[in-house]
């Protein structure tokens, strides 16, 4: 299977603790990296996890509380010093550019790459919107209710092609030039005139995978069936709520994080969530999860 | 002896590495804390070293490269969340306030304490200036040559009072109400009319201690005799230079830091400096040095 991983750079909440860094994750989809939130220290954790800074092209910021974006100036200026040349897109509330412009103008002059602010459209706070798309992936926003305009992000693979049945291809001596057409749905007629329909030549595609990030807030989005939502909550009463949302959404797995500083270990939160939704994981700095 | 300590929160240079955080130190003089530089992650290290956030009243920023101040927004907003009420003074180049104002206005509204920017006077880049003083301490700037306006900071104890000779006080039955006057220089006449001059009643004061911070730059200041200067240099050729400056200045001890990312351990730098100036220490995160 193609790579689809989530790397936890930070899973603390606003007040940092000795155990945790503030929010930051890196989603790796087929070696393209996407950062979600960029709390202070994200660049440190990024390098510690040996992620490739050239492969990161897009950063998504869920909302403008400091613990979700104070790592940006350091990350941006470090990438400049490391000689990055490719554009970097920052998808965030439209206010962010004005907040960072004075610092970036002062400290990041003459870099060899451009930082492009892509303000999120206003509708993201009311309904899901497509904000990124490439050949194999879409990113939609998830509207969230929080103390300030906030959204989550849903990373979803595009429908995958079916698997070729190598045994049938060999048996029927189908030339390799026809493989793409067969993956796209065609059948095959032998020289003797026997027709083999497509479903005899392929096995079904893997179901597309998805990852939903819902940061320190209550959900109001419901997820579709294939999703592995992540509920980040600050208080222990909401670890159970995250689990209830995951259950209602038919998620495969739940990852909890954004721990309040009152917890020196996450076991109590994990147990609470698992009572409702057994396949729950507790995030931790350095964790890498295969979706 | 009263406390005079230097805590190393970060001693890396601009490009962060897995080993080091960017520049930040906390000087503790009799339980008053003073921060020097505030690189990204300083608040994390501050808490990790279990320093008391209520005791930090002044932050000194040597220059406006990002690795020396990107930790300020996070530190300021965290202190707000922790319920700080006392004013916080930031001594820095006058441009800093305008750089941080948009972020602080947006993210640190309604805090219970005030952040006061004390712009360094223009003369600090030409000559030493007194920028802080209290009952027991002065802080002077040290002009430095660097790519942008930069200064170091010299923390110096005020002259201390002599020690009372307890044996003489007891023998002469001098009342405790006279102790302050004797510490200030007075003698004592017994009921029989015998005069004891001050020098028979006290032993000399400890020599005042001092700590000089000279960040990633070449010195052009010379230090007075009692100082323990710190030269922070980025390149291995300058570890020796730092040692030469320390030697010429008659320093007691040299602390090197601000390591370039090319060094995975600081031994080579340390050995180079020690060849010239034996009492050299290598800074490391978490290190606490008694001055």
Coordinates of C-alpha atoms in Angstrom, one line a residue:
Chain A
X1 CA 0.0 0.0 0.0
X2 CA 1.1 3.5 -0.7
X3 CA 2.3 5.5 2.3
X4 CA -0.3 7.3 4.4
X5 CA 1.2 8.2 7.8
X6 CA 0.5 10.7 10.6
X7 CA 3.5 12.0 12.5
X8 CA 2.9 13.6 15.9
X9 CA 5.2 16.5 16.5
X10 CA 3.3 18.0 19.4
X11 CA 0.1 17.0 21.2
X12 CA 0.0 19.3 24.3
X13 CA -2.4 22.2 24.7
X14 CA -2.0 25.9 25.2
X15 CA 0.1 25.8 28.3
X16 CA 3.2 23.7 27.5
X17 CA 4.4 21.1 29.9
X18 CA 7.6 19.3 30.3
X19 CA 6.1 16.3 28.5
X20 CA 4.5 17.9 25.5
X21 CA 5.0 20.4 22.7
X22 CA 2.0 22.4 21.4
X23 CA 0.0 21.1 18.5
X24 CA 1.7 20.1 15.3
X25 CA 1.4 17.0 13.0
X26 CA 2.8 16.0 9.7
X27 CA 0.7 13.9 7.3
X28 CA 2.8 11.9 4.8
X29 CA 0.8 10.8 1.8
X30 CA 3.1 9.1 -0.7
X31 CA 6.1 11.1 0.4
X32 CA 4.4 14.4 0.1
X33 CA 4.3 16.1 3.5
X34 CA 1.5 18.2 4.9
X35 CA 1.8 19.9 8.2
X36 CA -1.3 20.5 10.4
X37 CA -0.9 23.3 12.9
X38 CA 2.6 24.6 13.8
X39 CA 3.0 25.2 17.5
X40 CA 6.2 26.5 19.0
X41 CA 9.0 23.9 18.6
X42 CA 7.5 22.3 15.5
X43 CA 10.7 22.8 13.5
X44 CA 12.7 21.1 16.3
X45 CA 10.4 18.1 16.3
X46 CA 10.2 18.1 12.5
X47 CA 14.0 17.6 12.4
X48 CA 14.0 15.2 15.3
X49 CA 11.6 12.9 13.5
X50 CA 13.9 13.2 10.4
X51 CA 11.2 14.4 8.1
X52 CA 12.3 15.9 4.8
X53 CA 11.9 19.7 4.8
X54 CA 12.0 19.8 1.0
X55 CA 8.9 17.5 0.9
X56 CA 6.7 19.8 2.9
X57 CA 4.7 22.1 0.6
X58 CA 1.5 22.9 2.5
X59 CA 0.8 23.9 6.1
X60 CA -2.8 23.9 7.4
X61 CA -3.6 26.0 10.5
X62 CA -6.8 25.1 12.3
X63 CA -7.2 28.4 14.1
X64 CA -5.3 31.4 15.4
X65 CA -4.6 30.5 19.0
X66 CA -0.9 31.0 19.6
X67 CA -0.2 27.3 20.5
X68 CA -1.3 26.4 16.9
X69 CA 0.9 28.8 14.9
X70 CA 3.8 30.3 17.0
X71 CA 6.2 27.8 15.4
X72 CA 5.8 29.3 12.0
X73 CA 8.4 32.1 12.0
X74 CA 11.1 29.8 13.2
X75 CA 10.2 27.0 10.8
X76 CA 10.0 29.4 7.8
X77 CA 13.3 31.1 8.6
X78 CA 15.1 27.8 9.2
X79 CA 13.9 26.4 5.9
X80 CA 15.3 29.5 4.3
X81 CA 18.7 28.9 5.9
X82 CA 18.6 25.3 4.8
X83 CA 18.3 26.5 1.2
X84 CA 14.8 25.6 0.4
X85 CA 13.6 26.8 -3.0
X86 CA 10.1 25.5 -3.5
X87 CA 7.1 27.6 -2.6
X88 CA 5.5 27.0 0.7
X89 CA 1.7 27.4 1.0
X90 CA 0.1 28.3 4.3
X91 CA -3.6 27.7 4.5
X92 CA -5.1 29.6 7.4
X93 CA -7.6 32.2 8.6
X94 CA -7.1 35.4 6.6
X95 CA -5.8 37.3 9.6
X96 CA -2.6 35.3 9.8
X97 CA -0.7 37.0 7.1
X98 CA -1.0 40.4 8.8
X99 CA 0.1 38.9 12.1
X100 CA 3.3 37.4 10.7
X101 CA 4.2 39.9 8.0
X102 CA 6.3 42.3 10.2
X103 CA 8.4 39.4 11.6
X104 CA 8.8 37.7 8.2
X105 CA 9.7 41.0 6.5
X106 CA 12.3 41.7 9.1
X107 CA 13.8 38.2 9.7
X108 CA 13.3 36.3 6.4
X109 CA 14.5 38.8 3.8
X110 CA 16.3 37.4 0.8
X111 CA 15.2 33.7 1.2
X112 CA 15.3 31.6 -1.9
X113 CA 11.7 30.5 -1.6
X114 CA 8.3 32.1 -1.4
X115 CA 5.8 31.8 1.5
X116 CA 2.3 32.1 0.1
X117 CA -0.6 32.7 2.4
X118 CA -3.7 31.0 1.1
X119 CA -6.5 32.5 3.2
X120 CA -9.3 29.9 3.9
X121 CA -12.6 31.0 2.4
X122 CA -15.1 32.3 4.9
X123 CA -17.4 29.3 4.2
X124 CA -15.1 26.9 5.9
X125 CA -16.5 27.9 9.2
X126 CA -20.0 26.9 8.0
X127 CA -19.6 23.9 5.8
X128 CA -16.9 21.5 4.5
X129 CA -14.9 23.0 1.6
X130 CA -12.3 21.5 -0.7
X131 CA -9.1 23.5 -0.1
X132 CA -6.4 21.2 -1.7
X133 CA -6.3 18.6 -4.4
X134 CA -3.7 16.6 -6.2
X135 CA -3.6 13.4 -8.3
X136 CA -4.1 11.2 -5.3
X137 CA -5.5 13.3 -2.4
X138 CA -8.1 15.8 -1.4
X139 CA -8.1 18.0 1.7
X140 CA -11.5 19.3 2.9
X141 CA -12.1 21.5 5.9
X142 CA -14.4 20.4 8.7
X143 CA -16.3 23.3 10.4
X144 CA -15.8 23.3 14.2
X145 CA -17.4 25.2 17.0
X146 CA -14.7 26.9 19.2
X147 CA -14.0 30.2 20.9
X148 CA -12.7 31.6 17.5
X149 CA -13.1 30.7 13.9
X150 CA -11.8 27.1 13.7
X151 CA -11.8 24.2 11.3
X152 CA -10.5 20.7 11.1
X153 CA -9.0 19.1 8.1
X154 CA -10.0 15.9 6.3
X155 CA -7.3 14.2 4.3
X156 CA -8.8 11.6 1.9
X157 CA -7.2 9.5 -0.7
X158 CA -8.9 9.6 -4.1
X159 CA -10.6 6.3 -5.2
X160 CA -7.8 3.9 -6.0
X161 CA -7.5 1.7 -9.1
X162 CA -8.3 -2.0 -8.8
X163 CA -5.5 -4.6 -8.6
X164 CA -4.5 -6.5 -11.8
X165 CA -4.8 -10.3 -11.4
X166 CA -1.3 -11.2 -12.5
X167 CA -2.3 -14.9 -13.0
X168 CA -5.1 -14.0 -15.5
X169 CA -2.8 -11.6 -17.4
X170 CA -0.2 -14.3 -17.7
X171 CA -2.6 -17.0 -18.6
X172 CA -4.3 -14.9 -21.3
X173 CA -1.0 -13.4 -22.5
X174 CA -2.4 -9.9 -22.4
X175 CA 0.3 -7.4 -23.5
X176 CA 1.5 -4.8 -20.9
X177 CA 0.3 -2.0 -23.1
X178 CA -3.3 -2.9 -22.2
X179 CA -2.9 -2.9 -18.4
X180 CA -3.9 0.7 -17.9
X181 CA -7.1 0.2 -19.9
X182 CA -7.9 -2.9 -17.9
X183 CA -7.3 -1.1 -14.6
X184 CA -9.6 1.6 -15.9
X185 CA -12.4 -0.9 -16.4
X186 CA -12.0 -2.6 -19.8
X187 CA -12.4 -6.4 -20.5
X188 CA -10.3 -8.6 -22.9
X189 CA -11.2 -10.6 -26.0
X190 CA -8.9 -13.5 -26.9
X191 CA -7.8 -14.2 -30.5
X192 CA -10.3 -17.1 -30.3
X193 CA -13.1 -14.5 -29.6
X194 CA -13.6 -15.4 -25.9
X195 CA -14.6 -12.3 -23.9
X196 CA -13.3 -11.9 -20.3
X197 CA -15.2 -9.1 -18.5
X198 CA -13.2 -6.7 -16.3
X199 CA -14.2 -8.2 -13.0
X200 CA -12.4 -11.5 -14.0
X201 CA -9.2 -9.6 -14.7
X202 CA -8.9 -7.5 -11.5
X203 CA -9.5 -7.6 -7.8
X204 CA -11.3 -4.7 -6.1
X205 CA -9.3 -1.5 -5.2
X206 CA -8.3 -0.9 -1.6
X207 CA -10.9 1.3 0.0
X208 CA -9.6 4.9 0.1
X209 CA -8.1 5.9 3.5
X210 CA -8.8 9.1 5.3
X211 CA -7.6 11.0 8.3
X212 CA -9.6 13.8 10.1
X213 CA -8.0 16.3 12.4
X214 CA -10.4 18.0 14.8
X215 CA -8.4 20.3 17.1
X216 CA -9.3 21.2 20.7
X217 CA -13.0 21.7 20.1
X218 CA -16.3 19.9 20.0
X219 CA -17.2 18.3 16.6
X220 CA -20.1 19.3 14.7
X221 CA -19.1 17.5 11.6
X222 CA -20.1 13.9 11.1
X223 CA -17.6 11.8 9.3
X224 CA -18.3 9.4 6.5
X225 CA -17.7 5.7 7.0
X226 CA -14.0 5.2 6.1
X227 CA -12.6 7.8 8.3
X228 CA -10.2 7.6 11.2
X229 CA -11.1 10.9 12.9
X230 CA -8.9 12.5 15.5
X231 CA -10.6 14.4 18.3
X232 CA -8.3 16.6 20.2
X233 CA -9.8 17.7 23.4
X234 CA -8.5 19.6 26.4
X235 CA -10.5 18.2 29.3
X236 CA -10.9 14.7 30.6
X237 CA -14.7 14.9 30.4
X238 CA -14.3 15.2 26.6
X239 CA -12.0 12.2 26.1
X240 CA -15.3 10.2 26.3
X241 CA -17.0 12.6 24.0
X242 CA -14.3 12.2 21.4
X243 CA -14.9 8.5 21.6
X244 CA -18.6 8.9 21.2
X245 CA -18.1 11.0 18.1
X246 CA -15.7 8.4 16.7
X247 CA -18.3 5.7 17.3
X248 CA -21.1 7.6 15.8
X249 CA -19.0 8.4 12.8
X250 CA -18.1 4.8 12.2
X251 CA -14.4 5.6 12.4
X252 CA -11.9 2.8 12.3
X253 CA -9.6 4.3 14.9
X254 CA -9.4 7.3 17.2
X255 CA -6.3 9.2 18.2
X256 CA -6.6 11.5 21.2
X257 CA -4.3 14.3 22.1
X258 CA -4.1 18.1 22.9
X259 CA -3.7 17.0 26.6
X260 CA -4.4 19.5 29.3
X261 CA -1.3 20.3 31.4
X262 CA -3.1 18.8 34.4
X263 CA -2.3 15.3 33.1
X264 CA 1.1 14.0 33.7
X265 CA 0.2 10.9 31.8
X266 CA -2.5 10.2 29.3
X267 CA -3.7 6.8 30.6
X268 CA -6.8 8.2 32.4
X269 CA -7.9 9.9 29.2
X270 CA -7.1 6.8 27.1
X271 CA -9.1 4.5 29.4
X272 CA -12.0 6.8 29.4
X273 CA -12.1 6.9 25.6
X274 CA -11.5 3.2 25.2
X275 CA -14.5 2.4 27.4
X276 CA -16.6 3.8 24.6
X277 CA -14.4 3.3 21.5
X278 CA -11.9 0.4 22.0
X279 CA -9.6 1.2 19.1
X280 CA -8.3 4.5 20.6
X281 CA -4.6 5.5 20.6
X282 CA -3.0 8.3 22.7
X283 CA -0.9 10.7 20.7
X284 CA 2.7 11.3 21.9
X285 CA 5.6 13.3 20.4
X286 CA 7.5 11.1 18.0
X287 CA 4.6 8.7 17.3
X288 CA 4.1 7.8 13.7
X289 CA 0.8 6.1 12.8
X290 CA 0.0 4.2 9.6
X291 CA -3.5 5.1 8.5
Chain B
X1 CA 27.1 33.4 49.4
X2 CA 24.0 34.9 47.9
X3 CA 22.7 33.1 44.8
X4 CA 24.2 34.1 41.4
X5 CA 23.5 31.4 38.8
X6 CA 23.3 31.1 35.1
X7 CA 20.8 28.6 33.6
X8 CA 21.3 27.5 30.0
X9 CA 17.9 27.1 28.3
X10 CA 19.3 26.9 24.8
X11 CA 22.8 27.1 23.3
X12 CA 22.3 26.2 19.6
X13 CA 22.6 28.7 16.8
X14 CA 20.2 29.9 14.1
X15 CA 19.5 26.5 12.5
X16 CA 18.1 24.3 15.3
X17 CA 19.5 20.8 15.7
X18 CA 18.2 17.8 17.5
X19 CA 20.6 18.4 20.3
X20 CA 20.1 22.1 20.9
X21 CA 17.5 24.8 21.4
X22 CA 18.2 28.3 20.1
X23 CA 19.7 30.9 22.5
X24 CA 18.1 31.5 25.9
X25 CA 19.6 31.8 29.4
X26 CA 18.2 32.8 32.8
X27 CA 20.4 34.5 35.3
X28 CA 19.3 34.1 38.9
X29 CA 20.6 36.8 41.2
X30 CA 19.3 36.3 44.7
X31 CA 16.1 34.6 43.4
X32 CA 15.3 37.4 40.9
X33 CA 15.4 36.0 37.4
X34 CA 16.6 37.7 34.3
X35 CA 16.3 36.1 30.9
X36 CA 18.9 36.8 28.2
X37 CA 17.6 36.1 24.7
X38 CA 14.5 34.1 24.1
X39 CA 14.8 31.7 21.2
X40 CA 12.0 29.4 20.2
X41 CA 11.3 26.8 22.9
X42 CA 12.6 29.0 25.7
X43 CA 9.3 28.7 27.7
X44 CA 9.5 24.9 27.4
X45 CA 13.0 24.8 28.7
X46 CA 12.1 27.4 31.4
X47 CA 9.5 25.1 32.8
X48 CA 11.7 22.0 32.3
X49 CA 14.4 23.6 34.5
X50 CA 11.6 24.4 37.1
X51 CA 12.3 28.1 37.2
X52 CA 9.7 30.3 38.8
X53 CA 7.8 32.3 36.2
X54 CA 6.7 34.8 38.8
X55 CA 10.3 35.7 39.5
X56 CA 11.2 36.7 36.0
X57 CA 10.7 40.4 35.6
X58 CA 13.2 41.4 32.9
X59 CA 14.1 39.9 29.5
X60 CA 17.1 41.2 27.6
X61 CA 17.4 40.6 23.9
X62 CA 20.8 40.9 22.4
X63 CA 19.7 41.4 18.7
X64 CA 16.8 40.8 16.4
X65 CA 17.8 37.6 14.6
X66 CA 14.9 35.3 15.0
X67 CA 16.8 32.6 16.9
X68 CA 17.2 35.2 19.7
X69 CA 13.5 36.2 20.1
X70 CA 11.0 33.9 18.4
X71 CA 10.2 32.4 21.8
X72 CA 8.7 35.6 23.1
X73 CA 5.1 35.3 21.9
X74 CA 4.7 31.8 23.4
X75 CA 6.4 32.7 26.7
X76 CA 4.3 35.9 27.1
X77 CA 1.0 34.2 26.3
X78 CA 1.8 31.2 28.5
X79 CA 2.6 33.5 31.5
X80 CA -0.7 35.1 30.9
X81 CA -2.5 31.8 31.1
X82 CA -0.6 30.9 34.2
X83 CA -2.1 34.0 35.9
X84 CA 0.9 36.2 36.1
X85 CA 0.1 39.7 37.4
X86 CA 3.5 41.5 37.7
X87 CA 4.8 43.7 34.8
X88 CA 7.3 42.2 32.4
X89 CA 10.0 44.4 30.9
X90 CA 11.6 43.5 27.6
X91 CA 14.8 45.3 26.9
X92 CA 15.6 45.1 23.2
X93 CA 16.3 47.0 20.0
X94 CA 13.5 49.5 19.4
X95 CA 12.2 47.7 16.3
X96 CA 11.0 44.7 18.4
X97 CA 7.8 46.2 19.7
X98 CA 6.5 46.8 16.2
X99 CA 7.4 43.3 15.1
X100 CA 5.5 41.6 17.9
X101 CA 2.6 44.0 18.4
X102 CA 0.2 42.4 15.9
X103 CA 0.7 39.0 17.4
X104 CA 0.5 40.1 21.0
X105 CA -2.6 42.3 20.3
X106 CA -4.3 39.3 18.7
X107 CA -3.2 36.5 21.0
X108 CA -2.6 38.1 24.3
X109 CA -5.7 40.2 24.9
X110 CA -7.0 40.5 28.4
X111 CA -4.0 39.2 30.2
X112 CA -3.6 40.2 33.9
X113 CA -0.2 41.6 33.4
X114 CA 1.5 44.2 31.3
X115 CA 4.3 43.7 28.8
X116 CA 6.5 46.8 28.7
X117 CA 9.0 47.3 25.9
X118 CA 12.0 49.2 27.1
X119 CA 13.8 50.1 23.9
X120 CA 17.6 50.1 24.3
X121 CA 19.1 53.6 23.8
X122 CA 20.9 54.0 20.5
X123 CA 24.2 54.5 22.4
X124 CA 24.4 50.9 23.5
X125 CA 25.8 50.0 20.1
X126 CA 28.7 52.4 20.6
X127 CA 29.5 52.2 24.3
X128 CA 28.5 50.4 27.5
X129 CA 25.3 51.8 29.1
X130 CA 23.6 51.1 32.4
X131 CA 20.1 49.7 31.5
X132 CA 19.0 48.1 34.8
X133 CA 19.8 48.6 38.4
X134 CA 18.4 47.4 41.7
X135 CA 19.7 47.2 45.3
X136 CA 22.2 44.5 44.6
X137 CA 22.8 44.4 40.8
X138 CA 23.6 46.5 37.7
X139 CA 23.2 45.4 34.1
X140 CA 25.3 47.2 31.5
X141 CA 25.3 46.7 27.8
X142 CA 28.4 45.6 25.9
X143 CA 28.6 46.9 22.4
X144 CA 29.3 44.1 19.9
X145 CA 30.1 44.0 16.2
X146 CA 27.7 41.8 14.3
X147 CA 25.6 41.8 11.1
X148 CA 22.9 43.9 12.8
X149 CA 22.8 46.1 15.9
X150 CA 23.8 43.9 18.7
X151 CA 24.9 44.1 22.3
X152 CA 26.0 41.8 25.1
X153 CA 25.0 42.2 28.7
X154 CA 27.1 42.5 31.8
X155 CA 25.5 41.5 35.1
X156 CA 27.5 42.7 38.0
X157 CA 26.9 42.6 41.7
X158 CA 27.1 45.9 43.6
X159 CA 30.0 46.1 46.1
X160 CA 29.1 43.9 49.0
X161 CA 29.2 44.7 52.7
X162 CA 32.0 43.3 54.8
X163 CA 31.4 40.3 57.1
X164 CA 30.9 40.9 60.8
X165 CA 33.4 39.1 63.0
X166 CA 31.0 37.3 65.3
X167 CA 33.7 36.5 67.8
X168 CA 34.5 40.2 68.3
X169 CA 30.9 41.2 68.6
X170 CA 30.3 38.6 71.3
X171 CA 33.5 39.4 73.1
X172 CA 32.8 43.2 73.2
X173 CA 29.1 42.6 73.8
X174 CA 28.1 45.0 71.0
X175 CA 24.3 45.3 70.7
X176 CA 22.7 44.1 67.5
X177 CA 21.4 47.6 66.8
X178 CA 24.9 48.7 66.0
X179 CA 25.7 45.9 63.4
X180 CA 24.4 47.9 60.4
X181 CA 26.6 50.8 61.3
X182 CA 29.7 48.6 61.8
X183 CA 29.0 46.9 58.4
X184 CA 28.9 50.4 56.9
X185 CA 32.4 51.2 58.4
X186 CA 32.0 52.4 62.0
X187 CA 34.3 51.4 64.9
X188 CA 33.3 50.7 68.5
X189 CA 34.3 52.3 71.8
X190 CA 33.9 50.2 75.0
X191 CA 32.5 51.6 78.2
X192 CA 36.1 51.7 79.5
X193 CA 36.9 54.0 76.5
X194 CA 38.9 51.5 74.4
X195 CA 38.5 52.2 70.7
X196 CA 38.3 49.2 68.3
X197 CA 38.6 50.4 64.7
X198 CA 36.3 49.0 62.0
X199 CA 38.9 46.7 60.5
X200 CA 39.1 44.7 63.8
X201 CA 35.3 44.1 63.8
X202 CA 34.9 42.9 60.2
X203 CA 36.5 40.7 57.5
X204 CA 36.6 42.0 54.0
X205 CA 33.6 41.7 51.7
X206 CA 33.5 39.0 49.0
X207 CA 34.6 40.5 45.7
X208 CA 31.5 41.3 43.6
X209 CA 30.8 38.7 40.9
X210 CA 29.9 39.4 37.3
X211 CA 28.7 37.6 34.3
X212 CA 29.1 38.8 30.7
X213 CA 27.0 37.5 27.8
X214 CA 28.4 38.1 24.4
X215 CA 26.3 36.4 21.8
X216 CA 27.4 35.0 18.4
X217 CA 29.7 37.8 17.5
X218 CA 33.3 39.1 18.0
X219 CA 34.0 41.1 21.1
X220 CA 35.1 44.6 20.9
X221 CA 34.5 45.3 24.6
X222 CA 37.2 44.5 27.1
X223 CA 36.1 43.2 30.5
X224 CA 37.3 44.3 33.9
X225 CA 39.1 41.9 36.1
X226 CA 36.5 40.2 38.1
X227 CA 34.4 39.1 35.1
X228 CA 33.4 35.7 33.9
X229 CA 32.7 36.5 30.3
X230 CA 30.7 34.3 28.0
X231 CA 31.6 34.3 24.4
X232 CA 29.1 32.7 22.1
X233 CA 30.6 32.0 18.7
X234 CA 29.3 30.1 15.7
X235 CA 32.4 28.7 14.2
X236 CA 35.1 26.4 15.4
X237 CA 37.8 28.9 14.4
X238 CA 36.3 31.3 16.9
X239 CA 36.2 29.0 19.9
X240 CA 39.9 29.8 20.2
X241 CA 39.2 33.5 19.7
X242 CA 36.7 33.4 22.6
X243 CA 39.3 31.9 24.8
X244 CA 41.8 34.6 23.8
X245 CA 39.3 37.3 24.7
X246 CA 38.7 35.6 28.0
X247 CA 42.4 35.4 28.7
X248 CA 43.0 39.1 27.7
X249 CA 40.1 40.2 29.9
X250 CA 41.4 38.4 33.0
X251 CA 38.2 36.4 33.2
X252 CA 37.9 33.6 35.8
X253 CA 35.9 31.3 33.6
X254 CA 34.7 31.0 30.0
X255 CA 31.4 29.4 28.9
X256 CA 31.1 28.7 25.2
X257 CA 27.9 28.0 23.3
X258 CA 25.8 29.0 20.3
X259 CA 27.1 25.9 18.6
X260 CA 26.9 25.6 14.8
X261 CA 24.7 22.8 13.6
X262 CA 27.8 21.1 12.1
X263 CA 28.9 20.0 15.5
X264 CA 27.2 17.0 16.9
X265 CA 29.2 17.3 20.0
X266 CA 31.0 20.3 21.5
X267 CA 34.3 18.5 22.5
X268 CA 36.3 19.8 19.6
X269 CA 35.3 23.4 20.4
X270 CA 35.9 22.9 24.1
X271 CA 39.4 21.5 23.5
X272 CA 40.3 24.3 21.2
X273 CA 39.2 26.9 23.8
X274 CA 40.9 25.1 26.7
X275 CA 44.2 25.1 24.8
X276 CA 44.2 28.8 25.3
X277 CA 42.0 29.2 28.4
X278 CA 41.9 26.1 30.6
X279 CA 38.9 27.1 32.7
X280 CA 36.4 26.8 29.8
X281 CA 33.0 25.1 30.1
X282 CA 30.8 24.0 27.3
X283 CA 27.2 25.2 27.6
X284 CA 24.4 22.6 27.4
X285 CA 20.6 22.7 27.8
X286 CA 19.8 22.2 31.4
X287 CA 23.2 23.3 32.7
X288 CA 23.2 25.6 35.8
X289 CA 26.4 27.3 36.6
X290 CA 27.3 29.0 39.9
X291 CA 29.1 32.3 39.2

